[in-house]
Amino acid sequence: MLFSQLDFWYFFAVVFLLYLVLPFRWQNRMLLVASYVFYGAWDWRFLGLIAFSTVVDYLVGLSLARTSDETRRRHLLTISMVTNLGLLGVFKYFNFFIGSFVALADGMGMSVSIPVLYIVLPVGISFYTFQTMSYTIDVYRRELEPAKNFFDFALFVAFFPQLVAGPIERASNLLPEIMRPRTVTWEGISRGAVLCLIGLIKKVVVADAISPTVDTVYGMENPTGAAVAVGTWLFALQIYCDFSGYTDIARGVAKMMGFGLMRNFAQPYFATNPQEFWRRWHISLSTWLRDYLYISLGGNRQGKRRTQVNLMATMVLGGLWHGAAWNFVLWGGYQGALLVLHRQFFGRRRGSGEGERRRLLHWGGRLLLILAYFQVTCYGWLLFRAQSWEQIADFTARLATIRLSDFANLPLPGLPFPAITGILLVLFWDIATEASGKVRFYESWPAPVRGLLWAVLIYAFAFGATTTPSAFIYFQF
Amino acid sequence: MKNALKTIACTLVALIVLDVLAALVLVGPAPASLKTFFNYGRSVPGKIAQWKANPDLRGNLLNVSWLPDLMDLSAEQAAARPAGDEPVVHTYGMSFVVRITDAAQKARPDLQLAHRGGPGAPPNFTYAAFLKDRENRRPGDVAVLGILSYSVGAMGSFSNRTWVFEQPSPFTYPIFLPDGDGGLREIEPVVETLEQEMSLEDDPDLAGRWYDQLRDQDRVFAPAAFDLSWLDISPFARLVRRSLAQGDIAGRKAEIIARPEDGTMPYAEVLRRMITSFNAIAREDGQIPIVLLVQGRDPVDPDLKALLKPWLEEEGYPYLATADHQSPRDPRAFLPDGHYQPDIDARFGQAFLEVLDRARQETPPAR
């Protein structure tokens, strides 16, 4: 059941109507059942994994609150980590590590034969395991009271709008929302509807329409450098619209029911350096990695060299979080190297002084920096999207020998007109948000102008709604 | 709440204004491509009614490829063909087959061709055409059965009107299903001729039976493509219809494609039986049968080579699989309209001649 399919909206209409008529406690139980139905519609066999992870972390959380013995607390935390990372290890990384080991052994002239398990990757496993782990770590750190009600906690783990592709919610944000009565307001419904609409435009009108062209380029045997460049620019747009579109819809659906999920994207392609990029891209993951991995490794408190190692380790593991493949590790390493280099040459204060730099830089200069850093980001997306080491090497070589004249003769199908309309609308939306500094920049506009904007968005969505909905890219992570 | 209602009201008014403006632009100065884009969303009956009312309309597909008309033409050509004439290559297919065999003719100008085809025609059309054209072929002729990957998912359909939503050519064809004796059971469409199609408006009984048959027996029929034609007046409604209808049709096709052996349309088995019958009939009539497997560029289409090649080899049936000579995954092999590039067609044409020569050596002409 995809957000971009009618089935989901029928499902949500039923859930929302029930939500409106039920009292608070029953709302949560109904949402829990709905969340399990939503996940079970993909593959009911993996419901057991969520339930198992939920029970373990619920019990660990309660036990952590009942003891002050630090050794016992560490053991309890270990149980939770082993359970969650164990699930990830078996279902996501087992074949990857086995395959890599066999390849390494082969490379060293040893013949090793280890049976490969044919395991289906449970959709969204990386998201919900990270979410439950953050809960246990927060309780362990005494930063959070454990959930007393099992059903509330189970809903925190499985809440359907963000279950399969985030945002990776913190317990300190979502659990209180689950535990207190919520109010459905016209304001919440309209704000939620706007988020859903812009999310659908991003996904259906832009990402799905761009996807065939990107697939074409990354399926070509001898593309020109220009084709690689255009394909990768389009992939940058595709992955942004696909993933942030999902997040927008997730936040919109939750918002209609009175939940406030965290923002996951803040116009990431307007970043001018890696530090800024990671404050804007997949915010729930980058802050998770910062709070639970980077800081746990020592962060920047143990000297320059150790800080660089911590940054690299965090980003490489962040890359591996995306998928069990070496190109994701390489992408993580690339992002880590960018952060290290940026820190080395520009320093932390300057890197984080966005406001200061904004004042210093003329808008034209900032635009140039944005465009330049976008190319750097795009090379990362090439590593991310490539299907093999050979393709990375080949495409990189083609980019290095790119000829401007090749852009005039691209062997690619043109983008459909609705997709171009969608891209322009998304660009307008991001520029308006960035320039105003307000996520809901439109709320200060007069009602007729707002009405016109919604009408244009609705028309644009209908204009670009394509035939077969594609799965969201981040489902596979 | 007052604010929300105000915004909703403003949105509705703006939507109506936009829709009226779009409608005015579309009947007036809009570029032809934009008009075509919006026309794609008209209901199928709406599009067909437009073609009936305006025969000169660009892209009118009303009188294209009706099987009885094709057979009449074929009979005329057969009657005019002198005795002892060179063998003719009769093709039953679609534009891909025409382009490939035309390319073969370019390489060998003495090749005599007779094309019987329809746009994107599914195998049930090509097989039905082959069966109905039996009287018009002679011993020594060649029969080419074209199978296009793109239309295999539509083998449970009576007409392109149900599965090619944007360009619903109304010509019809039977559906073939496996029977209990290893053969095929044929379900004829209620509407078989252009004359019947033209009379639908004046014959509510025929129109009703035809709609019922499509709804009940056509496996790709999507109600969103046919119902509520009066909504065609609104460009916005056309966009919504296009999205819903395309999604529904694609979903139905995908369901069929996913189950080649045991679905509601077990197309793998039907194709094998069609090809078996095609070979048997052609050989019985002293003709040379050649199966042409054309793989289109869409990766969601069934892989014809994987589906049929091993079986064709095993049975010893002459065939040409385009995927043997050109990867359909290379976008440079295709023109923007989805056909193969002329040089690729030339390569296929050469391969076709090789298959033909080999088949002729194995099956000497019967005359």
XYZ file of N, CA and C in Angstrom, chain A residues 111-186:
228
model
N 39.484 -20.926 -1.561
C 38.146 -21.254 -2.031
C 37.236 -21.497 -0.828
N 36.277 -20.617 -0.675
C 35.367 -20.738 0.463
C 33.950 -20.875 -0.070
N 33.226 -21.800 0.480
C 31.834 -21.954 0.058
C 30.932 -21.876 1.284
N 30.191 -20.801 1.358
C 29.265 -20.642 2.490
C 27.868 -20.487 1.916
N 26.914 -21.232 2.428
C 25.564 -21.120 1.859
C 24.984 -19.718 2.060
N 24.313 -19.246 1.032
C 23.668 -17.932 1.105
C 22.212 -18.147 1.496
N 21.736 -17.342 2.450
C 20.336 -17.440 2.832
C 19.515 -16.520 1.937
N 18.408 -17.032 1.445
C 17.548 -16.198 0.615
C 16.543 -15.482 1.516
N 16.938 -14.328 1.995
C 16.125 -13.603 2.968
C 15.533 -12.373 2.292
N 14.229 -12.222 2.462
C 13.572 -11.026 1.939
C 13.818 -9.898 2.930
N 14.186 -8.728 2.417
C 14.429 -7.592 3.298
C 13.089 -7.015 3.751
N 12.823 -7.041 5.061
C 11.548 -6.471 5.529
C 11.554 -4.957 5.305
N 10.509 -4.466 4.672
C 10.472 -3.052 4.326
C 10.533 -2.204 5.599
N 11.325 -1.137 5.548
C 11.396 -0.181 6.656
C 12.106 -0.664 7.897
N 12.797 -1.806 7.835
C 13.390 -2.375 9.065
C 14.423 -1.418 9.679
N 15.171 -0.716 8.834
C 16.190 0.194 9.365
C 15.553 1.351 10.111
N 14.362 1.742 9.669
C 13.704 2.885 10.298
C 13.173 2.527 11.680
N 12.420 1.426 11.756
C 11.804 1.174 13.058
C 12.792 0.621 14.079
N 13.848 -0.062 13.630
C 14.834 -0.527 14.621
C 15.609 0.668 15.194
N 15.940 1.640 14.348
C 16.636 2.834 14.856
C 15.730 3.614 15.807
N 14.442 3.630 15.500
C 13.504 4.371 16.341
C 13.406 3.732 17.742
N 13.302 2.391 17.780
C 13.193 1.743 19.091
C 14.512 1.821 19.835
N 15.630 1.759 19.090
C 16.927 1.855 19.771
C 17.099 3.220 20.423
N 16.633 4.250 19.767
C 16.771 5.596 20.345
C 15.974 5.675 21.650
N 14.834 4.988 21.680
C 14.013 4.981 22.907
C 14.807 4.368 24.057
N 15.361 3.179 23.807
C 16.074 2.479 24.875
C 17.297 3.269 25.334
N 18.011 3.846 24.371
C 19.212 4.610 24.743
C 18.810 5.835 25.577
N 17.723 6.495 25.183
C 17.280 7.670 25.944
C 16.882 7.280 27.378
N 16.206 6.134 27.500
C 15.821 5.687 28.842
C 17.083 5.321 29.626
N 18.014 4.667 28.960
C 19.272 4.285 29.615
C 20.036 5.538 30.084
N 20.014 6.552 29.253
C 20.714 7.796 29.615
C 19.921 8.642 30.619
N 18.804 8.152 31.007
C 17.895 8.840 31.947
C 17.406 10.170 31.368
N 17.290 10.199 30.080
C 16.767 11.406 29.430
C 15.277 11.270 29.154
N 14.734 10.062 29.416
C 13.336 9.811 29.068
C 12.747 8.817 30.065
N 11.515 9.088 30.465
C 10.779 8.127 31.295
C 10.265 7.012 30.388
N 10.321 5.756 30.837
C 9.824 4.684 29.948
C 8.303 4.737 29.808
N 7.838 4.190 28.700
C 6.386 4.120 28.479
C 5.799 3.068 29.404
N 4.707 3.402 30.076
C 4.086 2.439 30.994
C 3.073 1.568 30.248
N 2.398 2.190 29.317
C 1.338 1.469 28.604
C 1.925 0.776 27.374
N 1.772 -0.543 27.327
C 2.372 -1.310 26.227
C 1.819 -0.879 24.867
N 0.513 -0.652 24.805
C -0.095 -0.316 23.507
C 0.393 1.040 22.994
N 0.607 1.965 23.941
C 1.150 3.263 23.524
C 2.543 3.085 22.915
N 3.341 2.261 23.610
C 4.697 2.040 23.104
C 4.673 1.318 21.752
N 3.775 0.336 21.651
C 3.673 -0.405 20.378
C 3.282 0.534 19.249
N 2.427 1.508 19.556
C 2.043 2.477 18.524
C 3.226 3.373 18.159
N 4.029 3.731 19.166
C 5.228 4.537 18.874
C 6.134 3.808 17.877
N 6.274 2.510 18.033
C 7.163 1.749 17.134
C 6.550 1.601 15.744
N 5.220 1.428 15.713
C 4.603 1.011 14.437
C 3.723 2.083 13.783
N 3.731 3.290 14.282
C 2.818 4.341 13.793
C 2.876 4.418 12.260
N 1.764 4.105 11.601
C 1.831 3.796 10.169
C 2.318 4.935 9.250
N 2.026 6.215 9.554
C 2.495 7.204 8.570
C 4.019 7.191 8.377
N 4.763 6.908 9.464
C 6.222 6.997 9.308
C 6.909 5.664 9.510
N 6.128 4.593 9.489
C 6.687 3.273 9.815
C 7.743 2.801 8.819
N 7.497 2.986 7.531
C 8.378 2.318 6.564
C 9.465 3.207 5.965
N 9.345 4.522 6.105
C 10.428 5.362 5.563
C 10.602 6.651 6.356
N 10.288 6.604 7.626
C 10.566 7.732 8.503
C 9.586 8.882 8.374
N 9.862 10.010 9.003
C 11.068 10.328 9.746
C 11.282 9.380 10.936
N 12.583 9.165 11.280
C 12.906 8.329 12.427
C 12.625 9.188 13.663
N 11.466 8.926 14.261
C 11.029 9.803 15.347
C 11.756 9.493 16.649
N 11.966 10.532 17.449
C 12.509 10.329 18.789
C 11.348 10.054 19.735
N 11.595 9.171 20.674
C 10.555 8.861 21.653
C 10.159 10.118 22.424
N 11.142 10.983 22.666
C 10.844 12.195 23.435
C 9.878 13.107 22.689
N 9.760 12.942 21.387
C 8.821 13.756 20.610
C 7.500 13.030 20.403
N 7.578 11.786 19.936
C 6.349 11.094 19.514
C 5.580 10.462 20.687
N 6.307 9.891 21.652
C 5.602 9.209 22.749
C 4.663 10.148 23.508
N 5.114 11.348 23.890
C 4.182 12.259 24.574
C 2.956 12.573 23.718
N 3.149 12.641 22.397
C 2.000 12.920 21.514
C 1.015 11.757 21.524
N 1.581 10.559 21.648
C 0.717 9.377 21.687
C -0.015 9.304 23.026
N 0.682 9.692 24.080
C 0.119 9.485 25.420
C -0.896 10.555 25.836
N -0.846 11.713 25.176
C -1.816 12.744 25.575
C -2.948 12.820 24.542
N -4.141 13.233 25.019
C -5.241 13.378 24.059
C -4.902 14.430 23.009
N -5.296 14.181 21.811
C -4.989 15.110 20.707
C -6.284 15.727 20.193
N -6.139 16.857 19.561
C -7.325 17.522 19.030
C -7.208 17.592 17.513
N -8.277 17.203 16.853
C -8.308 17.362 15.397
C -8.901 18.742 15.113
N -8.142 19.557 14.437
C -8.610 20.921 14.151
C -8.648 21.152 12.644
N -9.422 22.132 12.245
C -9.456 22.512 10.831
C -8.064 22.946 10.374
